[in-house]
GROMACS .gro file of N, CA and C in nm:
model
  381
    1UNK      N    1  -2.377   0.151  -1.019
    1UNK     CA    2  -2.325   0.119  -0.878
    1UNK      C    3  -2.400   0.165  -0.761
    2UNK      N    4  -2.450   0.053  -0.645
    2UNK     CA    5  -2.515   0.126  -0.536
    2UNK      C    6  -2.423   0.086  -0.442
    3UNK      N    7  -2.462   0.168  -0.309
    3UNK     CA    8  -2.391   0.089  -0.189
    3UNK      C    9  -2.494   0.038  -0.121
    4UNK      N   10  -2.435  -0.062  -0.043
    4UNK     CA   11  -2.479  -0.164   0.065
    4UNK      C   12  -2.440  -0.170   0.206
    5UNK      N   13  -2.481  -0.184   0.302
    5UNK     CA   14  -2.468  -0.249   0.416
    5UNK      C   15  -2.518  -0.346   0.459
    6UNK      N   16  -2.388  -0.452   0.469
    6UNK     CA   17  -2.450  -0.573   0.523
    6UNK      C   18  -2.428  -0.625   0.658
    7UNK      N   19  -2.490  -0.639   0.737
    7UNK     CA   20  -2.431  -0.699   0.908
    7UNK      C   21  -2.477  -0.839   0.889
    8UNK      N   22  -2.377  -0.905   0.969
    8UNK     CA   23  -2.416  -1.051   0.981
    8UNK      C   24  -2.358  -1.105   1.079
    9UNK      N   25  -2.437  -1.194   1.159
    9UNK     CA   26  -2.400  -1.240   1.277
    9UNK      C   27  -2.328  -1.372   1.257
   10UNK      N   28  -2.203  -1.434   1.327
   10UNK     CA   29  -2.106  -1.561   1.304
   10UNK      C   30  -2.162  -1.624   1.449
   11UNK      N   31  -2.146  -1.732   1.452
   11UNK     CA   32  -2.161  -1.842   1.561
   11UNK      C   33  -2.054  -1.818   1.598
   12UNK      N   34  -2.117  -1.782   1.776
   12UNK     CA   35  -1.975  -1.775   1.879
   12UNK      C   36  -1.852  -1.897   1.917
   13UNK      N   37  -1.928  -2.041   1.856
   13UNK     CA   38  -1.849  -2.152   1.868
   13UNK      C   39  -1.752  -2.169   1.737
   14UNK      N   40  -1.750  -2.079   1.651
   14UNK     CA   41  -1.653  -2.072   1.546
   14UNK      C   42  -1.518  -2.038   1.601
   15UNK      N   43  -1.406  -2.164   1.548
   15UNK     CA   44  -1.264  -2.078   1.618
   15UNK      C   45  -1.255  -1.961   1.600
   16UNK      N   46  -1.206  -1.852   1.613
   16UNK     CA   47  -1.114  -1.769   1.553
   16UNK      C   48  -1.021  -1.708   1.408
   17UNK      N   49  -0.985  -1.818   1.386
   17UNK     CA   50  -0.929  -1.828   1.288
   17UNK      C   51  -1.016  -1.900   1.148
   18UNK      N   52  -1.096  -1.975   1.140
   18UNK     CA   53  -1.206  -2.001   1.104
   18UNK      C   54  -1.285  -1.897   1.050
   19UNK      N   55  -1.326  -1.794   1.158
   19UNK     CA   56  -1.435  -1.719   1.122
   19UNK      C   57  -1.337  -1.605   1.068
   20UNK      N   58  -1.212  -1.554   1.097
   20UNK     CA   59  -1.143  -1.472   0.996
   20UNK      C   60  -1.118  -1.499   0.881
   21UNK      N   61  -1.137  -1.624   0.881
   21UNK     CA   62  -1.096  -1.678   0.705
   21UNK      C   63  -1.267  -1.668   0.635
   22UNK      N   64  -1.353  -1.692   0.691
   22UNK     CA   65  -1.514  -1.707   0.664
   22UNK      C   66  -1.526  -1.552   0.661
   23UNK      N   67  -1.495  -1.452   0.668
   23UNK     CA   68  -1.496  -1.316   0.672
   23UNK      C   69  -1.422  -1.256   0.567
   24UNK      N   70  -1.299  -1.284   0.560
   24UNK     CA   71  -1.204  -1.270   0.477
   24UNK      C   72  -1.257  -1.303   0.317
   25UNK      N   73  -1.318  -1.457   0.275
   25UNK     CA   74  -1.341  -1.494   0.168
   25UNK      C   75  -1.491  -1.430   0.144
   26UNK      N   76  -1.545  -1.392   0.215
   26UNK     CA   77  -1.653  -1.278   0.184
   26UNK      C   78  -1.628  -1.156   0.118
   27UNK      N   79  -1.519  -1.120   0.205
   27UNK     CA   80  -1.499  -0.966   0.159
   27UNK      C   81  -1.402  -0.972  -0.001
   28UNK      N   82  -1.349  -1.064   0.047
   28UNK     CA   83  -1.252  -1.130  -0.098
   28UNK      C   84  -1.389  -1.101  -0.231
   29UNK      N   85  -1.481  -1.174  -0.195
   29UNK     CA   86  -1.571  -1.256  -0.279
   29UNK      C   87  -1.636  -1.108  -0.324
   30UNK      N   88  -1.642  -0.995  -0.280
   30UNK     CA   89  -1.722  -0.882  -0.309
   30UNK      C   90  -1.659  -0.808  -0.400
   31UNK      N   91  -1.517  -0.821  -0.381
   31UNK     CA   92  -1.423  -0.746  -0.485
   31UNK      C   93  -1.357  -0.812  -0.599
   32UNK      N   94  -1.378  -0.951  -0.590
   32UNK     CA   95  -1.388  -1.009  -0.715
   32UNK      C   96  -1.488  -1.016  -0.790
   33UNK      N   97  -1.619  -0.976  -0.756
   33UNK     CA   98  -1.719  -0.968  -0.835
   33UNK      C   99  -1.760  -0.808  -0.895
   34UNK      N  100  -1.670  -0.742  -0.932
   34UNK     CA  101  -1.694  -0.588  -0.947
   34UNK      C  102  -1.741  -0.522  -0.852
   35UNK      N  103  -1.763  -0.530  -0.740
   35UNK     CA  104  -1.748  -0.481  -0.586
   35UNK      C  105  -1.634  -0.412  -0.534
   36UNK      N  106  -1.672  -0.317  -0.473
   36UNK     CA  107  -1.593  -0.208  -0.386
   36UNK      C  108  -1.628  -0.221  -0.268
   37UNK      N  109  -1.521  -0.328  -0.182
   37UNK     CA  110  -1.530  -0.290  -0.035
   37UNK      C  111  -1.486  -0.194   0.026
   38UNK      N  112  -1.585  -0.091   0.097
   38UNK     CA  113  -1.529   0.015   0.118
   38UNK      C  114  -1.469   0.052   0.312
   39UNK      N  115  -1.543  -0.075   0.339
   39UNK     CA  116  -1.521  -0.112   0.505
   39UNK      C  117  -1.589  -0.184   0.535
   40UNK      N  118  -1.518  -0.269   0.633
   40UNK     CA  119  -1.501  -0.369   0.726
   40UNK      C  120  -1.540  -0.360   0.861
   41UNK      N  121  -1.650  -0.409   0.918
   41UNK     CA  122  -1.624  -0.415   1.085
   41UNK      C  123  -1.635  -0.478   1.152
   42UNK      N  124  -1.573  -0.535   1.243
   42UNK     CA  125  -1.580  -0.628   1.330
   42UNK      C  126  -1.608  -0.583   1.509
   43UNK      N  127  -1.698  -0.594   1.536
   43UNK     CA  128  -1.771  -0.557   1.639
   43UNK      C  129  -1.699  -0.652   1.782
   44UNK      N  130  -1.683  -0.770   1.722
   44UNK     CA  131  -1.675  -0.848   1.814
   44UNK      C  132  -1.775  -0.969   1.873
   45UNK      N  133  -1.760  -1.019   1.998
   45UNK     CA  134  -1.842  -1.099   2.024
   45UNK      C  135  -1.921  -1.023   2.174
   46UNK      N  136  -2.075  -1.033   2.088
   46UNK     CA  137  -2.184  -0.956   2.176
   46UNK      C  138  -2.273  -1.035   2.227
   47UNK      N  139  -2.372  -1.005   2.350
   47UNK     CA  140  -2.473  -1.033   2.370
   47UNK      C  141  -2.603  -1.031   2.281
   48UNK      N  142  -2.666  -1.090   2.239
   48UNK     CA  143  -2.801  -1.098   2.167
   48UNK      C  144  -2.912  -1.027   2.264
   49UNK      N  145  -3.017  -1.005   2.192
   49UNK     CA  146  -3.117  -0.957   2.271
   49UNK      C  147  -3.189  -1.053   2.315
   50UNK      N  148  -3.206  -1.163   2.212
   50UNK     CA  149  -3.269  -1.298   2.231
   50UNK      C  150  -3.194  -1.384   2.183
   51UNK      N  151  -3.223  -1.538   2.226
   51UNK     CA  152  -3.167  -1.614   2.160
   51UNK      C  153  -3.184  -1.635   2.041
   52UNK      N  154  -3.084  -1.697   1.937
   52UNK     CA  155  -3.118  -1.726   1.786
   52UNK      C  156  -3.086  -1.888   1.754
   53UNK      N  157  -3.105  -1.958   1.743
   53UNK     CA  158  -3.031  -2.087   1.717
   53UNK      C  159  -2.985  -2.133   1.819
   54UNK      N  160  -3.047  -2.115   1.909
   54UNK     CA  161  -2.992  -2.149   2.081
   54UNK      C  162  -2.853  -2.085   2.079
   55UNK      N  163  -2.826  -2.008   2.072
   55UNK     CA  164  -2.696  -1.884   2.089
   55UNK      C  165  -2.761  -1.774   2.169
   56UNK      N  166  -2.662  -1.736   2.273
   56UNK     CA  167  -2.725  -1.602   2.372
   56UNK      C  168  -2.642  -1.486   2.296
   57UNK      N  169  -2.518  -1.566   2.205
   57UNK     CA  170  -2.389  -1.435   2.192
   57UNK      C  171  -2.377  -1.444   2.016
   58UNK      N  172  -2.325  -1.350   1.980
   58UNK     CA  173  -2.270  -1.384   1.821
   58UNK      C  174  -2.135  -1.292   1.814
   59UNK      N  175  -2.057  -1.315   1.698
   59UNK     CA  176  -1.971  -1.232   1.644
   59UNK      C  177  -2.015  -1.156   1.555
   60UNK      N  178  -2.066  -0.992   1.571
   60UNK     CA  179  -2.110  -0.879   1.497
   60UNK      C  180  -2.033  -0.843   1.366
   61UNK      N  181  -2.034  -0.873   1.253
   61UNK     CA  182  -1.974  -0.816   1.109
   61UNK      C  183  -2.045  -0.728   1.016
   62UNK      N  184  -1.995  -0.570   1.014
   62UNK     CA  185  -2.057  -0.550   0.917
   62UNK      C  186  -1.966  -0.523   0.826
   63UNK      N  187  -2.029  -0.524   0.667
   63UNK     CA  188  -1.952  -0.470   0.519
   63UNK      C  189  -2.048  -0.377   0.475
   64UNK      N  190  -1.961  -0.228   0.411
   64UNK     CA  191  -2.018  -0.145   0.366
   64UNK      C  192  -1.924  -0.155   0.233
   65UNK      N  193  -1.998  -0.160   0.085
   65UNK     CA  194  -1.937  -0.195   0.013
   65UNK      C  195  -2.051  -0.087  -0.135
   66UNK      N  196  -1.993  -0.161  -0.241
   66UNK     CA  197  -2.033  -0.047  -0.347
   66UNK      C  198  -2.056  -0.171  -0.478
   67UNK      N  199  -2.153  -0.190  -0.478
   67UNK     CA  200  -2.136  -0.288  -0.659
   67UNK      C  201  -2.316  -0.256  -0.729
   68UNK      N  202  -2.319  -0.369  -0.799
   68UNK     CA  203  -2.447  -0.424  -0.864
   68UNK      C  204  -2.501  -0.468  -0.764
   69UNK      N  205  -2.655  -0.484  -0.815
   69UNK     CA  206  -2.775  -0.511  -0.719
   69UNK      C  207  -2.732  -0.696  -0.693
   70UNK      N  208  -2.688  -0.717  -0.806
   70UNK     CA  209  -2.676  -0.919  -0.792
   70UNK      C  210  -2.562  -0.943  -0.688
   71UNK      N  211  -2.432  -0.870  -0.581
   71UNK     CA  212  -2.340  -0.862  -0.502
   71UNK      C  213  -2.430  -0.936  -0.350
   72UNK      N  214  -2.516  -0.836  -0.342
   72UNK     CA  215  -2.569  -0.876  -0.203
   72UNK      C  216  -2.666  -1.004  -0.213
   73UNK      N  217  -2.757  -1.011  -0.352
   73UNK     CA  218  -2.829  -1.100  -0.339
   73UNK      C  219  -2.749  -1.259  -0.343
   74UNK      N  220  -2.630  -1.230  -0.391
   74UNK     CA  221  -2.560  -1.357  -0.390
   74UNK      C  222  -2.473  -1.386  -0.241
   75UNK      N  223  -2.429  -1.287  -0.197
   75UNK     CA  224  -2.389  -1.295  -0.047
   75UNK      C  225  -2.489  -1.323   0.054
   76UNK      N  226  -2.601  -1.289   0.054
   76UNK     CA  227  -2.702  -1.344   0.110
   76UNK      C  228  -2.729  -1.500   0.100
   77UNK      N  229  -2.739  -1.513  -0.053
   77UNK     CA  230  -2.750  -1.678  -0.104
   77UNK      C  231  -2.631  -1.745  -0.016
   78UNK      N  232  -2.485  -1.753  -0.014
   78UNK     CA  233  -2.393  -1.786   0.076
   78UNK      C  234  -2.403  -1.783   0.222
   79UNK      N  235  -2.474  -1.697   0.267
   79UNK     CA  236  -2.484  -1.667   0.414
   79UNK      C  237  -2.560  -1.768   0.448
   80UNK      N  238  -2.671  -1.783   0.368
   80UNK     CA  239  -2.787  -1.878   0.415
   80UNK      C  240  -2.760  -2.067   0.389
   81UNK      N  241  -2.642  -2.045   0.301
   81UNK     CA  242  -2.626  -2.165   0.304
   81UNK      C  243  -2.476  -2.228   0.407
   82UNK      N  244  -2.473  -2.135   0.482
   82UNK     CA  245  -2.337  -2.149   0.591
   82UNK      C  246  -2.382  -2.164   0.738
   83UNK      N  247  -2.347  -2.281   0.799
   83UNK     CA  248  -2.386  -2.287   0.913
   83UNK      C  249  -2.344  -2.192   1.012
   84UNK      N  250  -2.217  -2.147   0.953
   84UNK     CA  251  -2.145  -2.046   1.048
   84UNK      C  252  -2.240  -1.902   1.073
   85UNK      N  253  -2.299  -1.870   0.965
   85UNK     CA  254  -2.426  -1.744   0.977
   85UNK      C  255  -2.557  -1.759   1.052
   86UNK      N  256  -2.582  -1.673   1.164
   86UNK     CA  257  -2.665  -1.732   1.231
   86UNK      C  258  -2.826  -1.597   1.189
   87UNK      N  259  -2.757  -1.503   1.151
   87UNK     CA  260  -2.842  -1.393   1.119
   87UNK      C  261  -2.750  -1.316   0.975
   88UNK      N  262  -2.862  -1.239   0.927
   88UNK     CA  263  -2.815  -1.155   0.831
   88UNK      C  264  -2.907  -1.034   0.755
   89UNK      N  265  -2.852  -0.913   0.740
   89UNK     CA  266  -2.939  -0.814   0.669
   89UNK      C  267  -2.855  -0.711   0.592
   90UNK      N  268  -2.890  -0.693   0.477
   90UNK     CA  269  -2.856  -0.584   0.392
   90UNK      C  270  -2.963  -0.496   0.380
   91UNK      N  271  -2.908  -0.351   0.433
   91UNK     CA  272  -2.987  -0.235   0.320
   91UNK      C  273  -2.911  -0.166   0.219
   92UNK      N  274  -2.984  -0.108   0.154
   92UNK     CA  275  -2.926  -0.014   0.052
   92UNK      C  276  -2.890   0.115   0.093
   93UNK      N  277  -2.774   0.137   0.096
   93UNK     CA  278  -2.725   0.279   0.171
   93UNK      C  279  -2.714   0.393   0.024
   94UNK      N  280  -2.760   0.543   0.088
   94UNK     CA  281  -2.745   0.638  -0.021
   94UNK      C  282  -2.617   0.704  -0.025
   95UNK      N  283  -2.571   0.763  -0.102
   95UNK     CA  284  -2.430   0.803  -0.165
   95UNK      C  285  -2.388   0.941  -0.023
   96UNK      N  286  -2.522   0.959   0.008
   96UNK     CA  287  -2.464   1.093   0.099
   96UNK      C  288  -2.441   1.040   0.250
   97UNK      N  289  -2.502   0.899   0.245
   97UNK     CA  290  -2.497   0.837   0.398
   97UNK      C  291  -2.322   0.766   0.416
   98UNK      N  292  -2.288   0.728   0.291
   98UNK     CA  293  -2.150   0.675   0.240
   98UNK      C  294  -2.053   0.783   0.299
   99UNK      N  295  -2.088   0.895   0.222
   99UNK     CA  296  -1.963   0.961   0.240
   99UNK      C  297  -1.981   1.032   0.414
  100UNK      N  298  -2.080   1.070   0.469
  100UNK     CA  299  -2.117   1.086   0.571
  100UNK      C  300  -1.975   0.990   0.675
  101UNK      N  301  -1.985   0.865   0.684
  101UNK     CA  302  -1.962   0.753   0.725
  101UNK      C  303  -1.825   0.776   0.727
  102UNK      N  304  -1.788   0.765   0.560
  102UNK     CA  305  -1.648   0.743   0.522
  102UNK      C  306  -1.567   0.888   0.625
  103UNK      N  307  -1.595   0.990   0.662
  103UNK     CA  308  -1.566   1.115   0.688
  103UNK      C  309  -1.569   1.123   0.874
  104UNK      N  310  -1.644   1.038   0.895
  104UNK     CA  311  -1.643   0.967   1.064
  104UNK      C  312  -1.565   0.887   1.111
  105UNK      N  313  -1.552   0.782   1.007
  105UNK     CA  314  -1.438   0.686   1.053
  105UNK      C  315  -1.314   0.737   1.015
  106UNK      N  316  -1.276   0.848   0.957
  106UNK     CA  317  -1.141   0.917   0.943
  106UNK      C  318  -1.104   0.954   1.062
  107UNK      N  319  -1.230   1.016   1.083
  107UNK     CA  320  -1.224   1.128   1.196
  107UNK      C  321  -1.161   1.025   1.380
  108UNK      N  322  -1.262   0.927   1.346
  108UNK     CA  323  -1.240   0.830   1.492
  108UNK      C  324  -1.133   0.761   1.466
  109UNK      N  325  -1.058   0.737   1.382
  109UNK     CA  326  -0.946   0.659   1.413
  109UNK      C  327  -0.845   0.722   1.362
  110UNK      N  328  -0.775   0.769   1.451
  110UNK     CA  329  -0.631   0.818   1.420
  110UNK      C  330  -0.518   0.732   1.379
  111UNK      N  331  -0.406   0.737   1.317
  111UNK     CA  332  -0.331   0.660   1.265
  111UNK      C  333  -0.277   0.608   1.379
  112UNK      N  334  -0.246   0.484   1.315
  112UNK     CA  335  -0.200   0.380   1.491
  112UNK      C  336  -0.318   0.291   1.541
  113UNK      N  337  -0.418   0.371   1.543
  113UNK     CA  338  -0.526   0.324   1.639
  113UNK      C  339  -0.621   0.183   1.540
  114UNK      N  340  -0.637   0.063   1.620
  114UNK     CA  341  -0.689  -0.007   1.547
  114UNK      C  342  -0.899  -0.017   1.537
  115UNK      N  343  -0.932  -0.012   1.443
  115UNK     CA  344  -1.077  -0.014   1.441
  115UNK      C  345  -1.135  -0.074   1.314
  116UNK      N  346  -1.211   0.043   1.283
  116UNK     CA  347  -1.276   0.015   1.121
  116UNK      C  348  -1.127   0.035   1.028
  117UNK      N  349  -1.184  -0.059   0.902
  117UNK     CA  350  -1.088  -0.021   0.838
  117UNK      C  351  -1.154  -0.003   0.694
  118UNK      N  352  -1.066   0.059   0.571
  118UNK     CA  353  -1.118   0.098   0.452
  118UNK      C  354  -1.043   0.023   0.379
  119UNK      N  355  -1.126  -0.087   0.279
  119UNK     CA  356  -1.087  -0.154   0.207
  119UNK      C  357  -1.010  -0.324   0.215
  120UNK      N  358  -0.981  -0.299   0.320
  120UNK     CA  359  -0.951  -0.429   0.364
  120UNK      C  360  -1.002  -0.467   0.528
  121UNK      N  361  -1.013  -0.599   0.577
  121UNK     CA  362  -1.059  -0.618   0.656
  121UNK      C  363  -1.012  -0.567   0.791
  122UNK      N  364  -1.054  -0.533   0.905
  122UNK     CA  365  -0.976  -0.494   1.042
  122UNK      C  366  -1.083  -0.481   1.182
  123UNK      N  367  -1.035  -0.467   1.254
  123UNK     CA  368  -1.092  -0.498   1.400
  123UNK      C  369  -1.143  -0.433   1.486
  124UNK      N  370  -1.259  -0.454   1.506
  124UNK     CA  371  -1.365  -0.345   1.601
  124UNK      C  372  -1.346  -0.402   1.741
  125UNK      N  373  -1.311  -0.432   1.825
  125UNK     CA  374  -1.353  -0.501   1.943
  125UNK      C  375  -1.420  -0.404   2.071
  126UNK      N  376  -1.511  -0.461   2.118
  126UNK     CA  377  -1.541  -0.405   2.247
  126UNK      C  378  -1.617  -0.259   2.210
  127UNK      N  379  -1.692  -0.233   2.103
  127UNK     CA  380  -1.784  -0.108   2.077
  127UNK      C  381  -1.897  -0.131   2.107
   0.00000   0.00000   0.00000
């Protein structure tokens, strides 16, 4: 099993409940296909450096997960067919990077604070 991080930008005109439903569907899909979702980061709506598909801002989402090589391929195929996703990128992560990130996220989010979550979708607005 390998570690991957997938970043994707969701169109800003998508209603909040549809956006959350889409993110949850993608997250659950990874878990249902022998993958393990480690972290879901939602950065919120941010201004982009340049327009993409006539949008000047987008909702940023990051998935950190473990799985077989076919999982990111299928995830990207689903993004490609979705009009909601305006850009995406997947990178392979080294196990040492993942361990450091887990340790860092535990230090940054003390009990009761919203932010990144492990194994379930969370919210990280305004970072």
